[in-house]
PDB file of C-alpha atoms in Angstrom:
ATOM      1  CA  GLY I   1     -21.162 -25.404 -24.903  1.00 67.00           C
ATOM      2  CA  GLU I   2     -23.453 -26.777 -22.297  1.00 71.00           C
ATOM      3  CA  VAL I   3     -23.539 -30.409 -21.248  1.00 77.00           C
ATOM      4  CA  PHE I   4     -26.512 -32.009 -19.512  1.00 75.00           C
ATOM      5  CA  MET I   5     -25.703 -35.155 -17.574  1.00 77.00           C
ATOM      6  CA  ALA I   6     -27.798 -36.948 -14.921  1.00 83.00           C
ATOM      7  CA  GLY I   7     -29.608 -33.769 -13.808  1.00 88.00           C
ATOM      8  CA  LYS I   8     -26.425 -31.673 -13.882  1.00 92.00           C
ATOM      9  CA  VAL I   9     -25.426 -28.839 -16.206  1.00 92.00           C
ATOM     10  CA  GLY I  10     -21.830 -28.299 -17.222  1.00 90.00           C
ATOM     11  CA  ILE I  11     -20.559 -25.113 -18.837  1.00 91.00           C
ATOM     12  CA  GLY I  12     -16.974 -25.449 -20.031  1.00 90.00           C
ATOM     13  CA  THR I  13     -16.811 -29.021 -18.754  1.00 90.00           C
ATOM     14  CA  THR I  14     -18.040 -32.337 -20.132  1.00 89.00           C
ATOM     15  CA  GLY I  15     -18.187 -33.948 -16.666  1.00 90.00           C
ATOM     16  CA  PRO I  16     -20.244 -31.724 -14.357  1.00 90.00           C
ATOM     17  CA  THR I  17     -19.994 -32.777 -10.694  1.00 91.00           C
ATOM     18  CA  GLN I  18     -22.599 -30.337  -9.306  1.00 91.00           C
ATOM     19  CA  VAL I  19     -26.100 -29.259 -10.346  1.00 92.00           C
ATOM     20  CA  LEU I  20     -24.435 -26.273 -12.076  1.00 91.00           C
ATOM     21  CA  HIS I  21     -20.722 -26.654 -12.771  1.00 90.00           C
ATOM     22  CA  ILE I  22     -18.871 -23.833 -14.551  1.00 90.00           C
ATOM     23  CA  LEU I  23     -15.264 -24.473 -15.551  1.00 89.00           C
ATOM     24  CA  ASP I  24     -13.298 -21.491 -16.832  1.00 88.00           C
ATOM     25  CA  ALA I  25     -10.005 -19.725 -16.123  1.00 84.00           C
ATOM     26  CA  ASN I  26     -12.008 -16.823 -14.626  1.00 82.00           C
ATOM     27  CA  PRO I  27     -15.630 -17.975 -14.202  1.00 84.00           C
ATOM     28  CA  ILE I  28     -18.105 -15.122 -13.945  1.00 86.00           C
ATOM     29  CA  ILE I  29     -21.864 -15.114 -13.465  1.00 89.00           C
ATOM     30  CA  GLN I  30     -23.325 -11.782 -14.589  1.00 89.00           C
ATOM     31  CA  PHE I  31     -26.737 -10.505 -13.471  1.00 87.00           C
ATOM     32  CA  THR I  32     -28.227  -7.486 -15.240  1.00 88.00           C
ATOM     33  CA  ASP I  33     -31.683  -6.015 -14.672  1.00 85.00           C
ATOM     34  CA  THR I  34     -33.806  -4.348 -17.348  1.00 87.00           C
ATOM     35  CA  ASN I  35     -32.332  -0.953 -16.409  1.00 84.00           C
ATOM     36  CA  GLY I  36     -28.842  -2.189 -17.326  1.00 81.00           C
ATOM     37  CA  LEU I  37     -27.680  -2.278 -13.693  1.00 79.00           C
ATOM     38  CA  GLY I  38     -25.814  -5.415 -12.831  1.00 84.00           C
ATOM     39  CA  ALA I  39     -23.685  -7.367 -10.469  1.00 88.00           C
ATOM     40  CA  ARG I  40     -21.531 -10.395 -10.855  1.00 88.00           C
ATOM     41  CA  ILE I  41     -20.033 -13.283  -8.950  1.00 90.00           C
ATOM     42  CA  ASN I  42     -16.687 -14.673  -9.968  1.00 87.00           C
ATOM     43  CA  ALA I  43     -14.188 -17.178  -8.621  1.00 85.00           C
ATOM     44  CA  ASP I  44     -10.483 -16.405  -8.536  1.00 82.00           C
ATOM     45  CA  SER I  45      -7.903 -18.760  -7.002  1.00 82.00           C
ATOM     46  CA  GLY I  46     -10.483 -20.215  -4.617  1.00 82.00           C
ATOM     47  CA  ASN I  47     -11.854 -16.815  -3.565  1.00 86.00           C
ATOM     48  CA  ILE I  48     -15.415 -15.697  -4.302  1.00 88.00           C
ATOM     49  CA  HIS I  49     -15.930 -12.094  -5.401  1.00 87.00           C
ATOM     50  CA  LEU I  50     -19.292 -10.288  -5.263  1.00 87.00           C
ATOM     51  CA  ASP I  51     -19.030  -7.193  -7.414  1.00 84.00           C
ATOM     52  CA  THR I  52     -21.616  -4.489  -8.111  1.00 82.00           C
ATOM     53  CA  HIS I  53     -19.314  -2.576 -10.507  1.00 75.00           C
ATOM     54  CA  ASN I  54     -20.623   0.668  -9.064  1.00 75.00           C
ATOM     55  CA  ALA I  55     -19.576   2.579  -5.932  1.00 75.00           C
ATOM     56  CA  ASN I  56     -23.205   3.651  -5.477  1.00 81.00           C
ATOM     57  CA  ARG I  57     -24.492   0.066  -5.218  1.00 86.00           C
ATOM     58  CA  ASP I  58     -24.434  -2.167  -2.145  1.00 89.00           C
ATOM     59  CA  VAL I  59     -24.115  -5.885  -1.477  1.00 88.00           C
ATOM     60  CA  ILE I  60     -27.083  -6.941   0.654  1.00 88.00           C
ATOM     61  CA  ILE I  61     -27.492 -10.243   2.489  1.00 87.00           C
ATOM     62  CA  ARG I  62     -31.033 -11.150   3.490  1.00 86.00           C
ATOM     63  CA  GLY I  63     -32.350 -13.775   5.883  1.00 81.00           C
ATOM     64  CA  GLY I  64     -35.728 -15.334   6.429  1.00 75.00           C
ATOM     65  CA  ASN I  65     -38.326 -15.678   3.719  1.00 71.00           C
ATOM     66  CA  SER I  66     -38.843 -12.026   2.911  1.00 68.00           C
ATOM     67  CA  THR I  67     -37.046  -9.686   0.554  1.00 68.00           C
ATOM     68  CA  THR I  68     -37.098  -7.114   3.372  1.00 71.00           C
ATOM     69  CA  ASP I  69     -35.285  -9.194   6.025  1.00 80.00           C
ATOM     70  CA  GLU I  70     -31.894  -7.555   5.521  1.00 83.00           C
ATOM     71  CA  VAL I  71     -29.207  -8.799   7.916  1.00 86.00           C
ATOM     72  CA  VAL I  72     -25.950  -7.388   6.470  1.00 92.00           C
ATOM     73  CA  ARG I  73     -25.170  -4.562   4.046  1.00 92.00           C
ATOM     74  CA  VAL I  74     -21.775  -3.717   2.546  1.00 93.00           C
ATOM     75  CA  THR I  75     -21.892  -0.315   0.894  1.00 91.00           C
ATOM     76  CA  GLY I  76     -20.057   0.549  -2.293  1.00 87.00           C
ATOM     77  CA  ASP I  77     -17.632   2.693  -0.289  1.00 88.00           C
ATOM     78  CA  GLY I  78     -16.740  -0.083   2.178  1.00 89.00           C
ATOM     79  CA  MET I  79     -19.045   0.466   5.144  1.00 93.00           C
ATOM     80  CA  VAL I  80     -20.526  -2.664   6.774  1.00 95.00           C
ATOM     81  CA  GLY I  81     -23.882  -2.509   8.498  1.00 92.00           C
ATOM     82  CA  ILE I  82     -25.366  -5.233  10.684  1.00 90.00           C
ATOM     83  CA  GLY I  83     -28.874  -4.333  11.790  1.00 84.00           C
ATOM     84  CA  THR I  84     -28.836  -1.113   9.743  1.00 86.00           C
ATOM     85  CA  LYS I  85     -29.377  -0.235   6.093  1.00 88.00           C
ATOM     86  CA  ALA I  86     -27.318   2.951   6.437  1.00 90.00           C
ATOM     87  CA  PRO I  87     -23.991   2.211   8.182  1.00 92.00           C
ATOM     88  CA  ALA I  88     -22.363   5.418   9.414  1.00 92.00           C
ATOM     89  CA  VAL I  89     -18.864   4.012  10.091  1.00 93.00           C
ATOM     90  CA  ARG I  90     -16.664   1.145   8.811  1.00 93.00           C
ATOM     91  CA  LEU I  91     -18.488  -1.383  11.030  1.00 93.00           C
ATOM     92  CA  ASP I  92     -21.890  -0.242  12.291  1.00 92.00           C
ATOM     93  CA  VAL I  93     -23.720  -2.790  14.477  1.00 89.00           C
ATOM     94  CA  ARG I  94     -27.170  -1.839  15.751  1.00 85.00           C
ATOM     95  CA  ASN I  95     -30.011  -3.459  17.646  1.00 78.00           C
ATOM     96  CA  ASP I  96     -32.866  -1.939  15.652  1.00 64.00           C
ATOM     97  CA  SER I  97     -34.865  -5.177  15.693  1.00 60.00           C
ATOM     98  CA  GLY I  98     -36.831  -4.376  18.825  1.00 61.00           C
ATOM     99  CA  THR I  99     -35.287  -7.275  20.750  1.00 62.00           C
ATOM    100  CA  SER I 100     -34.442  -6.789  24.389  1.00 65.00           C
ATOM    101  CA  ALA I 101     -31.134  -5.008  24.896  1.00 62.00           C
ATOM    102  CA  THR I 102     -30.955  -6.437  28.427  1.00 67.00           C
ATOM    103  CA  THR I 103     -31.051 -10.091  27.335  1.00 69.00           C
ATOM    104  CA  GLU I 104     -29.471  -9.957  23.858  1.00 71.00           C
ATOM    105  CA  PRO I 105     -26.084  -8.248  23.562  1.00 76.00           C
ATOM    106  CA  LEU I 106     -25.311  -6.038  20.605  1.00 79.00           C
ATOM    107  CA  VAL I 107     -21.949  -7.749  20.099  1.00 82.00           C
ATOM    108  CA  ALA I 108     -20.767 -10.958  21.753  1.00 82.00           C
ATOM    109  CA  LEU I 109     -17.066 -11.824  21.909  1.00 82.00           C
ATOM    110  CA  HIS I 110     -16.215 -15.378  22.928  1.00 80.00           C
ATOM    111  CA  HIS I 111     -13.326 -17.701  23.309  1.00 76.00           C
ATOM    112  CA  SER I 112     -14.555 -21.192  23.849  1.00 68.00           C
ATOM    113  CA  VAL I 113     -12.089 -22.796  26.216  1.00 81.00           C
ATOM    114  CA  HIS I 114     -12.981 -23.195  29.913  1.00 84.00           C
ATOM    115  CA  ASP I 115     -10.245 -22.259  32.398  1.00 86.00           C
ATOM    116  CA  VAL I 116      -8.026 -20.646  29.752  1.00 86.00           C
ATOM    117  CA  ASP I 117      -6.980 -16.997  29.675  1.00 87.00           C
ATOM    118  CA  GLY I 118      -7.854 -16.205  26.038  1.00 89.00           C
ATOM    119  CA  GLU I 119      -7.662 -13.123  23.834  1.00 90.00           C
ATOM    120  CA  VAL I 120     -11.121 -11.949  22.695  1.00 91.00           C
ATOM    121  CA  LEU I 121     -10.347  -8.524  21.204  1.00 91.00           C
ATOM    122  CA  ARG I 122      -7.296  -6.957  19.558  1.00 91.00           C
ATOM    123  CA  ILE I 123      -7.017  -3.253  18.752  1.00 92.00           C
ATOM    124  CA  GLY I 124      -4.166  -2.327  16.444  1.00 89.00           C
ATOM    125  CA  ARG I 125      -2.970   0.045  13.784  1.00 83.00           C
ATOM    126  CA  THR I 126      -4.086  -0.594  10.213  1.00 81.00           C
ATOM    127  CA  ASP I 127      -0.529  -0.287   8.899  1.00 85.00           C
ATOM    128  CA  LEU I 128       0.719  -2.836  11.458  1.00 81.00           C
ATOM    129  CA  PRO I 129      -2.185  -5.252  11.985  1.00 76.00           C
ATOM    130  CA  THR I 130      -0.248  -8.030  13.752  1.00 83.00           C
ATOM    131  CA  ILE I 131       2.171  -5.927  15.825  1.00 88.00           C
ATOM    132  CA  ARG I 132       1.918  -2.966  18.203  1.00 89.00           C
ATOM    133  CA  TYR I 133      -1.589  -3.665  19.442  1.00 90.00           C
ATOM    134  CA  HIS I 134      -3.678  -3.578  22.621  1.00 93.00           C
ATOM    135  CA  LYS I 135      -5.835  -6.525  23.644  1.00 93.00           C
ATOM    136  CA  LEU I 136      -8.550  -7.780  25.949  1.00 94.00           C
ATOM    137  CA  HIS I 137      -8.466 -11.256  27.533  1.00 92.00           C
ATOM    138  CA  SER I 138     -11.234 -13.197  29.243  1.00 91.00           C
ATOM    139  CA  GLU I 139     -11.167 -16.302  31.416  1.00 89.00           C
ATOM    140  CA  HIS I 140     -14.196 -18.195  32.696  1.00 86.00           C
ATOM    141  CA  SER I 141     -13.427 -20.844  35.274  1.00 83.00           C
ATOM    142  CA  GLY I 142     -16.869 -21.529  36.666  1.00 76.00           C
ATOM    143  CA  THR I 143     -16.551 -19.613  39.925  1.00 79.00           C
ATOM    144  CA  ALA I 144     -17.099 -15.867  40.057  1.00 78.00           C
ATOM    145  CA  ALA I 145     -14.059 -15.311  42.281  1.00 81.00           C
ATOM    146  CA  SER I 146     -11.662 -16.735  39.686  1.00 83.00           C
ATOM    147  CA  ASN I 147     -13.206 -15.318  36.486  1.00 89.00           C
ATOM    148  CA  THR I 148     -11.104 -12.537  34.983  1.00 89.00           C
ATOM    149  CA  LEU I 149     -11.187  -9.781  32.391  1.00 91.00           C
ATOM    150  CA  LYS I 150      -7.700  -8.450  31.617  1.00 93.00           C
ATOM    151  CA  PHE I 151      -6.670  -5.371  29.660  1.00 95.00           C
ATOM    152  CA  TYR I 152      -3.257  -5.248  27.990  1.00 95.00           C
ATOM    153  CA  MET I 153      -1.521  -2.380  26.197  1.00 95.00           C
ATOM    154  CA  HIS I 154       1.428  -2.423  23.818  1.00 93.00           C
ATOM    155  CA  SER I 155       4.493  -1.883  25.989  1.00 92.00           C
ATOM    156  CA  GLY I 156       6.937  -0.514  23.408  1.00 89.00           C
ATOM    157  CA  VAL I 157       9.603  -3.050  24.424  1.00 91.00           C
ATOM    158  CA  SER I 158       9.212  -5.066  21.218  1.00 89.00           C
ATOM    159  CA  ALA I 159       6.804  -5.175  18.286  1.00 89.00           C
ATOM    160  CA  THR I 160       4.525  -7.744  19.965  1.00 88.00           C
ATOM    161  CA  SER I 161       5.101  -7.071  23.664  1.00 92.00           C
ATOM    162  CA  THR I 162       2.174  -6.036  25.835  1.00 92.00           C
ATOM    163  CA  ARG I 163       1.773  -5.279  29.505  1.00 95.00           C
ATOM    164  CA  GLN I 164      -1.239  -5.942  31.643  1.00 95.00           C
ATOM    165  CA  VAL I 165      -2.749  -2.642  32.848  1.00 95.00           C
ATOM    166  CA  LEU I 166      -6.002  -3.732  34.466  1.00 93.00           C
ATOM    167  CA  THR I 167      -7.701  -6.905  35.762  1.00 90.00           C
TER     168      THR I 167
END
């Protein structure tokens, strides 16, 4: 049953600690519209699952105050779109907002440590995500003469060995 305590609602618990506290072995919140189409949110071992139960339905994240301000879409078949409602590939990032392409990059890759040669991009095989990869490093030291962008490729010597091919 439900418990109401000091402005908090507990379902499955007599001591709710949040405004809505659901305690269950597999807690699920189900949403269904009048057409019978639904989605649900459930928690499993500390993970949150958003599930549309239909490959033809998408998960949409909106920003701002409008129901039309879509910022991210994950399609039922696993495509992710940022800046697009119709992603064409696994990750489709577009600047369709009308902002200036000269002052706002489409994608920004950062590592936050000054004077450190840091990896900002890794390109690998899906069957071996942490070995046999290529990578891109960046270092910003404050002076243009000592800033670097380094390209590394897997060398074949060992599973994680790379060799620098371009600076």
